[in-house]
Amino acid sequence: MSTGLWIILDHLVALLGVATWFAAGVTLALRRTRTAFALLVAAALVTLLRVATVAVLAGRGWWYVQEKVLLGLPMLATAGAVAVLLAGRALLTARRGRADVPAYAVVAVLTAAYAALAGPVVTFLVGYPLTVGTALIAISLVGAGALLTARVVAPAAQGTAEAGVAAAAEGRPAFSRRRFIGWTGGAVVVTAAGAGTGLSFLPPESVTLGGGRPRSSRPAVSVADLRGAGSPAPGGTVRRHVLTAKKATVRLSSGREVDAWTYDGEVPGPAITATQGDLIDVRLRNADIDGGVTLHWHGYDVPCGEDGVPGLTQRPVRPGEEFAHRFRADQVGTYWYHTHHASHVGVRKGLYGTLVVRPRDGQRAAEPAAAEGVDLTLPVHTFDGVVVIAGRDDRTDHPAPPGAPVRLRLVNTDSDAHRIVLAGAPFRIAAVDGRDLHQPGEVSDVGLRLPAGGRLDLVFVMPDAVVALVVDDDAAGGLRLRPPGDTAGAPRLDNPSDLPELDLLGYGAPAAVPFDPRRPDRHFTMVLDRGVAVVDGRPAYAQTVNGRGHPRIPDQLVAEGDVVRFTVVNRSLETHPWHLHGHPVLVLSRDGTPSTGSPLWVDTFDVRPGQTWEVAFRARNPGIWMNHCHNLPHAHQGGMMLRLRYDGVTTPFDGSHGGSPRHGH
Ligand SMILES: [Cu+2]
């Protein structure tokens, strides 16, 4: 069973425990002794079951259980054991008809219920990592619950409670002893709660070193000075574009109209293409996007000053302003561009386009020249719940002569993954996220997962029949490649959702990689979760990294040349497509299973619930880079983004990602 399912099962067992402990406490208070006894036994058994689910999760990784093992379970086990001893004995006595149930038994069982509740509350509100402050607050709240319950329950059963207490009180009047316990307990609870709250307000550290050297005193360079080349490589040309960001009503192929935010009035924006070595020269103008826009070159390892992150590498481009990007197209492959300013709104509304860089002739012998074949760039985007492929929202036919080499460049511009099926021809996945795979084998009858922001280049030779590209198992939509003259044919495609998903970690053949990822200079762990955290200065139920939200997540410090390793753990019940700017990362393993196929270089990897990914990269593109979830609402509203900072690089801007509308522009 997957870790994600164990996480859900553990939540359910925890909630069942809360329910049974409370039910036992309430029935005991109502003196329904038979039911109370049965529920007490049930609560104890559910608690033992919980120990088992937590033990299984612990086997999947300490990150999944830290707060449960250190706080939730010990607190529940202690309170539960006391409750079983006190209430169990009292109930056995009561069943023999010798006495009423004493008040302290009710208090003990309800206290166990509060302890059972405190565990999941800490998990849902705080998660990983548990801090001393949180633990103190949780324990003091359970203590306060116990004291209040004693106050409420005891007068109702005054006689028996006083008799019981008085017997143990060595003759002192029960009333003053109870009062003494109440005052002392109250003082302890208030002190613990105060200390816990104080600890929670300590300012977070601003930087984490990942086990590497601390910040040096080397002379600083500003990100604003880390700009691209001014000229193409010898033999290259200048690819000049002016992109004007503006609102427009866009008519899709079905005739449907969309109120969009666009580059140049088009969705997707103008396709930017180049040949390796060309100079890309793009002037971004903003006509009327009030909050501002930028251009971020997703997956393209541009110099940091070209990266288009407002507040970090530049100011947002406001209406009437412009920003000039220049960089050399050194990387071959399929990429895309989009605004990084309030991108959870801007990209969704249409501020995106594609960037494709083709190799110079002769550099890729295996690849047929594009002119002879079919080479389509297909950004997949969702407008109001309807999937739109390359600006077309109904089924699209495209001619393809039999025998022609075909390359389909899929780009996911949404915040959630898409499932891709290609039916009618065996094919290869030539490239992932723009980077070629090594010896990719031919596959058919498989589903492919295209993470948010990700790209897949599918190549095949056009057969003598129709080939269908199906997105999200909607066999009626998508793209049909059709031999000339074939107007009605369709490939056999009964249940695309039944096709198994191809695991890219085992696809293609291994090859040498340019560094040894087993000996990283820095190792950072990012545990992704939900919890209460400060996001952009306000408390929120945030999407957290190590328990914090942007910009209070510590920067990751690296030095140029470092081999850096990331462990990314998803404790939450949502998928987080993780995206580092400026560098592709090499996938090492997922859930402890190493990558055995082609070296897999990606700029976005989908960390699904309960998954743990190990990736590594070489730090050789100095700057301050965003490192974030590419589910854009998670990043911008939820706060799931942080910075990877090179030693010696500074920013003249405010340093926090200014892309949230909360910043008030
Ligand atoms: Cu996310």
XYZ file of C-alpha atoms and ligand atoms in Angstrom:
666
model
C 0.000 0.000 0.000
C 1.356 3.428 -0.893
C 2.519 5.852 1.762
C -0.216 8.260 0.639
C -2.879 5.666 1.505
C -1.204 4.904 4.851
C -1.283 8.624 5.643
C -5.041 8.674 4.972
C -5.605 5.457 6.964
C -3.616 6.864 9.882
C -5.755 10.035 9.839
C -8.912 7.893 9.891
C -7.700 5.716 12.781
C -6.710 8.850 14.701
C -10.190 10.350 14.210
C -11.814 7.036 15.189
C -9.730 7.153 18.365
C -10.977 10.664 19.134
C -14.575 9.524 18.612
C -14.312 6.419 20.820
C -12.495 8.182 23.673
C -15.085 10.985 23.712
C -17.956 8.508 23.484
C -16.488 6.526 26.384
C -16.126 9.699 28.458
C -19.657 10.939 27.772
C -21.356 7.589 28.417
C -19.365 7.272 31.627
C -20.500 10.729 32.728
C -24.090 9.649 32.008
C -23.508 6.532 34.166
C -24.302 4.176 31.291
C -21.724 1.824 32.651
C -22.195 -1.122 30.286
C -21.808 1.021 27.136
C -19.006 3.006 28.740
C -17.083 -0.163 29.500
C -17.425 -1.423 25.919
C -16.356 1.955 24.533
C -13.395 2.116 26.893
C -12.197 -1.247 25.593
C -12.794 -0.052 22.006
C -10.855 3.167 22.630
C -7.917 1.227 24.035
C -7.937 -1.105 21.012
C -8.145 1.771 18.508
C -5.224 3.385 20.309
C -3.200 0.188 19.872
C -4.206 0.154 16.184
C -2.955 3.719 15.900
C 0.409 2.635 17.244
C 0.508 0.136 14.384
C -0.358 2.662 11.629
C 2.198 5.118 12.986
C 4.799 2.336 13.089
C 4.177 1.567 9.405
C 4.482 5.254 8.498
C 7.662 5.524 10.551
C 9.066 2.791 8.335
C 8.381 5.057 5.317
C 10.254 7.990 6.829
C 10.671 9.900 10.070
C 9.166 13.019 8.456
C 5.764 11.323 8.305
C 5.554 10.597 12.047
C 7.832 12.950 13.969
C 5.064 14.858 15.773
C 3.098 11.656 16.314
C 5.999 9.757 17.881
C 7.345 12.636 19.952
C 4.057 14.127 21.144
C 0.726 12.702 19.978
C 1.181 9.050 20.855
C 3.086 9.486 24.171
C 0.466 11.984 25.340
C -2.382 9.686 24.333
C -0.693 6.567 25.712
C -0.111 8.197 29.103
C -3.589 9.679 29.420
C -5.165 6.529 27.976
C -3.348 4.211 30.392
C -4.377 6.345 33.380
C -7.978 6.387 32.078
C -8.096 2.618 31.588
C -6.682 1.974 35.054
C -8.911 4.427 36.927
C -12.122 4.075 34.949
C -11.706 0.357 34.301
C -11.376 -0.398 37.992
C -14.241 1.937 38.877
C -16.492 0.371 36.220
C -15.776 -3.164 37.399
C -16.662 -2.098 40.951
C -19.794 -0.290 39.724
C -20.933 -3.328 37.708
C -20.899 -5.391 40.845
C -23.335 -2.809 42.177
C -21.127 -1.670 45.028
C -20.603 1.964 44.161
C -21.351 4.802 41.798
C -18.764 5.787 39.169
C -16.445 8.364 40.780
C -15.959 11.740 39.101
C -12.198 11.301 38.749
C -12.835 8.344 36.393
C -14.906 10.575 34.100
C -12.201 13.248 34.200
C -9.522 10.677 33.347
C -11.386 9.297 30.315
C -12.258 12.740 28.964
C -8.639 13.820 29.440
C -7.598 10.848 27.309
C -10.121 12.086 24.720
C -8.521 15.559 24.746
C -5.094 13.950 24.329
C -6.456 11.862 21.430
C -7.795 15.059 19.821
C -4.619 17.050 20.414
C -2.565 14.643 18.263
C -4.489 15.104 14.975
C -4.957 18.823 15.693
C -1.181 19.242 15.916
C -0.809 17.159 12.739
C -3.335 19.245 10.781
C -2.337 22.679 12.075
C 1.419 22.293 12.452
C 2.714 19.043 10.978
C 6.453 18.778 10.428
C 8.593 19.727 12.218
C 7.166 19.668 15.718
C 8.745 22.338 17.887
C 9.059 22.587 21.671
C 6.734 25.602 21.542
C 3.995 23.641 19.787
C 4.401 20.692 22.146
C 4.087 22.955 25.208
C 0.951 24.597 23.833
C -0.646 21.230 23.025
C 0.151 19.728 26.432
C -1.092 22.819 28.256
C -4.360 22.769 26.309
C -4.960 19.130 27.279
C -4.121 20.036 30.890
C -6.515 22.966 30.788
C -9.203 20.669 29.423
C -8.650 18.242 32.282
C -8.873 21.005 34.922
C -12.033 22.525 33.426
C -13.632 19.103 33.159
C -12.845 18.431 36.804
C -14.555 21.690 37.752
C -17.648 20.842 35.732
C -17.914 17.143 36.557
C -16.909 17.083 40.198
C -19.778 19.139 41.719
C -22.259 16.839 40.036
C -20.742 13.899 41.869
C -19.586 15.717 44.916
C -20.303 13.046 47.454
C -18.395 10.236 45.852
C -15.576 12.396 44.608
C -15.036 13.922 47.982
C -15.233 10.569 49.630
C -12.596 9.212 47.280
C -10.344 12.205 47.501
C -10.784 12.541 51.229
C -9.735 8.942 51.751
C -6.445 9.641 50.056
C -6.065 13.080 51.539
C -4.874 12.029 54.960
C -7.727 13.708 56.662
C -7.437 17.086 55.042
C -10.756 18.553 53.907
C -11.343 17.461 50.320
C -12.472 20.887 49.228
C -9.211 22.691 49.975
C -7.166 19.867 48.494
C -9.122 20.068 45.262
C -8.667 23.768 45.301
C -4.920 23.341 45.795
C -4.727 20.930 42.841
C -6.782 23.321 40.744
C -4.625 26.352 41.442
C -1.326 24.510 41.021
C -2.496 22.807 37.846
C -3.785 26.105 36.502
C -0.458 27.793 37.174
C 1.457 24.998 35.425
C -0.882 25.127 32.408
C -0.645 28.908 32.050
C 3.150 28.866 32.385
C 3.536 26.098 29.777
C 1.135 27.798 27.375
C 2.937 31.137 27.790
C 6.360 29.582 27.253
C 5.100 27.661 24.195
C 3.524 30.753 22.681
C 6.681 32.778 23.299
C 8.847 30.123 21.644
C 6.519 30.081 18.619
C 7.131 33.783 18.048
C 10.922 33.471 17.879
C 12.032 34.782 14.479
C 13.005 32.007 12.036
C 16.569 31.597 10.874
C 17.077 33.349 7.548
C 19.364 30.859 5.871
C 20.068 27.132 5.932
C 23.431 25.723 4.894
C 22.577 22.106 4.099
C 25.775 20.989 5.811
C 27.957 23.237 3.639
C 30.195 26.167 4.417
C 28.594 29.320 5.874
C 28.345 32.567 3.983
C 31.736 33.941 3.022
C 32.819 37.547 2.813
C 33.387 37.378 -0.948
C 32.498 40.542 -2.837
C 28.844 40.728 -3.689
C 27.383 40.716 -7.182
C 23.834 41.890 -7.769
C 21.305 39.716 -9.610
C 20.499 42.813 -11.658
C 24.021 42.573 -13.137
C 23.759 38.878 -14.010
C 22.484 39.442 -17.553
C 22.630 37.479 -20.788
C 24.997 37.754 -23.733
C 24.648 40.702 -26.095
C 25.268 38.819 -29.332
C 24.560 35.434 -30.907
C 27.186 32.711 -31.213
C 29.107 32.722 -34.517
C 26.674 31.745 -37.260
C 23.619 32.499 -35.137
C 21.003 35.138 -35.705
C 19.024 37.489 -33.483
C 15.440 36.414 -32.767
C 13.732 39.674 -31.986
C 10.248 39.935 -30.480
C 8.193 42.608 -28.805
C 5.572 41.049 -26.545
C 2.828 43.325 -25.327
C 0.878 42.070 -22.341
C -2.751 43.067 -22.656
C -6.289 42.037 -21.938
C -8.110 40.571 -24.920
C -11.151 38.538 -25.810
C -9.798 35.430 -27.469
C -11.892 33.295 -29.791
C -11.093 29.587 -29.491
C -11.493 27.111 -32.346
C -14.986 26.077 -31.240
C -16.072 29.714 -31.402
C -16.101 30.053 -27.635
C -14.772 33.378 -26.402
C -12.482 33.747 -23.403
C -11.706 36.930 -21.485
C -7.977 36.453 -21.383
C -4.769 38.158 -20.348
C -2.438 37.734 -23.290
C 0.954 38.388 -24.766
C 0.173 40.245 -28.017
C -3.544 39.462 -27.945
C -2.941 35.728 -28.509
C -3.365 32.638 -26.345
C -0.890 31.044 -26.267
C 1.414 33.996 -26.843
C 3.622 34.158 -29.946
C 5.662 30.968 -30.370
C 9.321 31.837 -29.906
C 11.656 29.575 -31.844
C 15.395 29.640 -32.327
C 18.307 27.573 -33.477
C 20.982 26.765 -30.938
C 23.390 29.688 -30.631
C 20.881 32.346 -31.674
C 20.322 35.391 -29.512
C 16.854 35.720 -28.062
C 15.954 39.378 -27.757
C 12.508 39.957 -26.301
C 11.129 43.268 -25.195
C 8.197 42.873 -22.797
C 5.713 45.729 -22.704
C 2.703 45.985 -20.456
C -0.350 47.670 -21.981
C -3.036 47.186 -19.345
C -2.359 44.351 -16.883
C -2.836 46.423 -13.744
C -0.876 44.378 -11.211
C 2.133 44.057 -13.493
C 3.690 41.229 -15.506
C 7.060 39.603 -16.130
C 8.544 36.991 -18.436
C 9.930 33.869 -16.799
C 11.680 31.362 -19.079
C 10.505 28.113 -17.536
C 13.191 25.440 -17.574
C 15.602 27.605 -19.552
C 18.757 28.205 -17.561
C 19.072 31.891 -18.330
C 21.369 34.188 -16.338
C 19.557 35.108 -13.130
C 18.867 38.718 -14.125
C 16.762 37.432 -17.058
C 14.684 35.068 -14.904
C 11.664 37.338 -14.587
C 10.906 36.996 -10.872
C 9.322 40.222 -9.569
C 10.772 41.487 -6.320
C 13.818 39.270 -6.694
C 15.443 39.695 -10.119
C 13.519 42.762 -11.326
C 10.565 45.003 -10.591
C 7.241 43.893 -12.046
C 6.556 45.560 -15.395
C 3.595 47.865 -14.775
C 1.266 49.318 -17.397
C 3.263 51.608 -19.682
C 6.602 50.082 -18.643
C 8.876 47.596 -20.388
C 11.723 45.189 -19.703
C 14.256 43.896 -22.234
C 15.447 40.257 -22.091
C 18.524 39.073 -23.954
C 20.098 35.667 -23.663
C 21.719 33.114 -25.838
C 19.733 30.048 -26.878
C 22.355 27.531 -25.795
C 19.952 24.819 -24.643
C 18.098 22.761 -27.228
C 14.567 21.585 -26.558
C 10.986 22.422 -25.622
C 10.389 25.145 -23.035
C 7.816 27.808 -22.287
C 7.538 31.300 -20.930
C 5.001 32.785 -18.562
C 4.462 35.670 -16.202
C 5.853 35.142 -12.705
C 3.916 38.039 -11.245
C 0.756 36.836 -9.469
C 1.188 33.905 -11.802
C -1.605 31.900 -10.198
C -3.934 34.421 -11.851
C -1.870 35.581 -14.829
C -0.863 32.198 -16.249
C -4.347 30.784 -15.765
C -5.790 33.731 -17.696
C -3.403 33.216 -20.609
C -0.029 34.903 -20.005
C 2.075 32.072 -21.433
C 3.680 30.926 -24.668
C 6.216 28.383 -25.938
C 9.952 28.516 -26.561
C 11.488 25.855 -28.816
C 15.183 25.748 -29.631
C 16.280 23.359 -32.381
C 19.798 22.041 -32.856
C 22.025 23.284 -35.647
C 22.175 20.959 -38.652
C 24.210 17.840 -38.116
C 24.312 18.152 -34.358
C 21.635 15.569 -33.801
C 22.124 12.923 -36.464
C 19.316 10.724 -35.203
C 16.737 13.452 -35.520
C 15.153 14.002 -38.899
C 15.117 17.554 -40.120
C 11.903 19.215 -39.049
C 11.134 20.376 -42.561
C 10.534 16.824 -43.814
C 8.219 15.837 -41.035
C 5.611 17.094 -38.660
C 6.839 19.067 -35.638
C 4.041 20.424 -33.450
C 4.340 22.384 -30.222
C 1.260 21.687 -28.120
C 0.773 23.720 -24.950
C -2.069 22.176 -22.916
C -4.088 24.710 -20.933
C -7.413 24.675 -19.134
C -9.856 27.552 -19.570
C -12.925 27.296 -17.320
C -12.575 23.548 -17.041
C -12.121 22.941 -20.783
C -8.774 21.608 -21.984
C -7.350 23.720 -24.775
C -4.466 22.321 -26.860
C -2.391 24.905 -28.701
C -5.299 27.342 -28.530
C -7.862 24.824 -29.865
C -10.626 23.655 -27.579
C -12.338 21.101 -29.832
C -10.994 18.015 -31.546
C -8.324 19.006 -34.028
C -7.234 17.165 -37.154
C -3.764 17.671 -38.581
C -2.466 16.131 -41.814
C 0.562 13.829 -41.634
C 1.856 11.813 -44.610
C 2.601 8.144 -43.879
C 6.311 7.603 -43.283
C 6.854 11.160 -42.053
C 8.785 11.620 -38.815
C 6.537 13.237 -36.225
C 7.520 15.154 -33.109
C 4.829 16.280 -30.664
C 6.089 18.756 -28.063
C 3.657 18.707 -25.151
C 3.778 21.534 -22.627
C 1.618 21.568 -19.476
C 0.828 25.195 -18.684
C -1.696 24.290 -15.955
C -1.234 23.908 -12.209
C -2.222 20.228 -12.179
C -0.821 17.216 -14.003
C -2.349 15.950 -17.245
C -2.494 12.374 -18.435
C -1.417 11.809 -22.024
C -2.197 8.808 -24.228
C -0.934 8.394 -27.786
C -2.857 5.745 -29.723
C -2.289 4.354 -33.200
C 1.519 4.241 -33.368
C 4.356 3.003 -31.189
C 6.434 5.976 -30.069
C 9.443 7.113 -28.064
C 9.757 9.828 -25.459
C 12.700 11.635 -26.965
C 12.980 14.354 -24.335
C 11.603 15.281 -20.924
C 11.582 18.933 -19.875
C 13.606 19.802 -22.975
C 16.469 17.413 -22.195
C 17.074 14.394 -24.457
C 16.741 10.942 -22.903
C 19.417 8.326 -23.501
C 18.282 5.460 -25.770
C 14.551 5.814 -25.202
C 12.780 2.590 -26.136
C 9.632 2.257 -28.208
C 6.417 2.059 -26.184
C 2.721 1.741 -26.865
C -0.446 1.274 -24.803
C 0.829 3.394 -21.931
C -0.356 6.528 -20.182
C 2.101 9.365 -19.600
C 2.031 11.806 -16.717
C 2.773 15.409 -17.649
C 3.362 17.392 -14.442
C 2.410 21.046 -14.092
C 4.988 23.047 -16.036
C 6.503 19.890 -17.542
C 7.186 18.947 -21.171
C 7.318 15.674 -23.092
C 8.612 15.321 -26.659
C 7.002 12.278 -28.314
C 8.478 11.025 -31.596
C 7.284 8.363 -34.022
C 7.008 7.564 -37.698
C 3.585 8.295 -39.086
C 1.819 5.020 -39.964
C -0.704 4.508 -42.720
C -3.613 5.212 -40.350
C -4.876 7.832 -37.915
C -2.922 8.556 -34.728
C -4.721 10.101 -31.749
C -3.324 12.212 -28.950
C -5.697 12.023 -25.983
C -5.488 14.277 -22.945
C -6.996 13.260 -19.589
C -8.590 10.167 -21.142
C -11.092 12.259 -23.112
C -11.115 10.114 -26.250
C -13.558 12.464 -27.987
C -11.194 15.436 -27.851
C -7.503 16.000 -28.435
C -5.521 15.857 -31.658
C -5.795 13.493 -34.628
C -2.941 13.100 -37.084
C -4.501 11.981 -40.332
C -2.954 10.572 -43.525
C -4.146 12.590 -46.540
C -7.386 11.170 -47.871
C -8.308 9.411 -44.606
C -11.285 11.397 -43.387
C -13.062 8.949 -41.119
C -10.503 6.571 -39.645
C -9.831 6.430 -35.920
C -7.406 4.347 -33.883
C -8.707 1.643 -31.559
C -8.985 3.244 -28.168
C -11.536 1.664 -25.883
C -10.625 2.737 -22.385
C -7.612 5.045 -22.335
C -7.883 5.282 -18.537
C -7.091 1.548 -18.252
C -3.619 1.949 -19.751
C -0.853 1.694 -17.140
C 1.265 4.746 -16.428
C 4.800 4.617 -17.764
C 7.378 5.194 -15.037
C 10.110 7.419 -16.464
C 12.504 6.343 -13.698
C 12.934 3.028 -15.516
C 12.755 4.289 -19.107
C 15.712 4.453 -21.488
C 19.264 3.327 -20.802
C 21.691 4.521 -18.115
C 24.525 6.842 -19.064
C 27.277 8.754 -17.303
C 26.305 11.890 -15.370
C 28.638 14.871 -14.906
C 28.960 14.707 -11.110
C 28.771 12.220 -8.270
C 25.417 12.789 -6.556
C 26.336 10.420 -3.718
C 28.803 12.964 -2.345
C 26.880 16.223 -2.231
C 28.418 19.389 -0.823
C 24.986 20.413 0.472
C 21.882 18.429 1.280
C 18.549 20.157 1.880
C 15.358 18.440 2.993
C 12.014 20.013 2.132
C 8.981 18.523 3.855
C 5.801 19.699 2.128
C 2.641 19.913 4.195
C -0.277 22.093 5.194
C -0.391 24.060 8.399
C -0.912 27.392 10.078
C 1.935 29.666 9.034
C 2.641 33.298 8.286
C 2.430 33.955 4.518
C 3.408 37.410 3.285
C 3.030 38.727 6.820
C -0.388 37.232 7.541
C -1.393 34.049 9.330
C -2.902 31.559 6.895
C -3.709 27.886 6.543
C -0.698 27.655 4.313
C 1.059 25.233 1.998
C 4.213 24.856 4.043
C 7.825 23.855 3.550
C 9.323 22.578 6.814
C 6.404 24.179 8.660
C 6.832 27.672 7.218
C 5.413 29.814 4.412
C 7.004 32.354 2.075
C 8.975 34.515 2.794
C 9.757 33.013 6.212
C 11.174 29.777 4.812
C 14.972 29.985 5.261
C 17.017 30.572 2.084
C 19.112 27.624 0.935
C 22.712 28.787 0.641
C 24.960 27.243 -2.015
C 28.372 28.093 -3.448
C 29.252 27.948 -7.125
C 30.426 24.467 -8.044
C 28.617 22.689 -5.194
C 26.871 19.417 -5.826
C 23.513 19.944 -4.135
C 21.057 17.294 -3.131
C 17.375 17.766 -2.341
C 15.164 15.374 -0.429
C 11.562 16.393 -1.085
C 8.906 14.748 1.084
C 5.167 15.209 0.632
C 3.247 14.690 3.886
C 0.116 16.341 2.527
C -2.818 14.919 0.588
C -2.166 17.089 -2.508
C 0.365 16.757 -5.308
C 3.195 19.300 -5.371
C 5.005 19.717 -8.710
C 8.390 20.915 -7.455
C 10.256 23.419 -9.615
C 13.725 24.899 -9.181
C 14.596 27.880 -11.349
C 17.843 28.112 -13.270
C 18.928 24.459 -13.023
C 17.665 21.077 -14.178
C 17.810 18.463 -11.430
C 18.840 14.844 -11.882
C 16.335 12.379 -10.420
C 18.129 9.931 -8.108
C 15.256 8.008 -6.560
C 11.597 8.038 -5.641
C 10.446 6.384 -2.405
C 13.864 4.787 -2.054
C 13.714 3.108 -5.479
C 16.641 4.377 -7.539
C 16.277 5.662 -11.080
C 17.467 2.848 -13.363
C 16.740 4.189 -16.843
C 18.162 7.094 -18.774
C 19.536 9.926 -16.652
C 16.375 11.926 -16.044
C 16.945 15.693 -15.943
C 13.807 17.627 -15.073
C 12.833 21.097 -14.008
C 9.526 19.992 -12.496
C 8.865 16.714 -10.704
C 5.492 15.701 -9.349
C 5.763 14.852 -5.657
C 2.526 13.002 -5.031
C 1.065 12.478 -1.533
C 3.335 10.295 0.562
C 6.194 10.386 -1.948
C 9.830 11.100 -1.196
C 12.082 12.214 -4.062
C 15.854 12.492 -4.065
C 17.295 14.779 -6.743
C 20.652 16.480 -7.259
C 22.209 19.211 -9.350
C 25.449 21.083 -9.836
C 25.297 24.736 -8.767
C 26.784 26.531 -11.748
C 24.375 29.338 -12.526
C 24.976 32.038 -9.901
C 21.980 33.976 -8.685
C 19.095 33.941 -6.272
C 16.597 31.449 -7.608
C 13.030 30.635 -6.741
C 12.515 27.068 -5.572
C 8.782 26.429 -5.426
C 5.683 24.399 -6.040
C 4.440 24.850 -9.604
C 0.854 24.445 -8.526
C 0.730 28.224 -8.765
C -2.040 28.834 -6.186
C 0.012 26.705 -3.749
C 3.039 28.888 -4.428
C 1.470 32.335 -4.510
C -1.495 32.071 -2.153
C -0.268 29.171 -0.044
C 3.299 30.403 0.417
C 5.013 27.248 -0.901
C 8.118 28.925 -2.274
C 11.614 29.687 -1.088
C 14.917 30.952 -2.457
C 18.109 29.159 -3.381
C 20.827 31.754 -2.865
C 24.386 31.612 -4.166
C 27.034 32.815 -1.780
C 28.031 36.352 -2.767
C 24.894 37.234 -4.750
C 22.583 40.008 -3.588
C 19.382 41.572 -4.860
C 18.635 45.301 -5.012
C 14.916 44.515 -4.832
C 13.026 43.770 -1.639
C 14.028 40.148 -1.899
C 10.634 38.605 -1.317
C 8.725 37.386 -4.313
C 6.446 40.341 -4.991
C 3.990 38.308 -7.008
C 1.146 38.151 -4.548
C -1.754 40.551 -4.979
C -1.614 40.926 -1.181
C 1.390 43.163 -1.706
C -1.132 45.724 -2.735
C -0.139 46.856 -6.161
Cu 1.969 22.462 -4.273
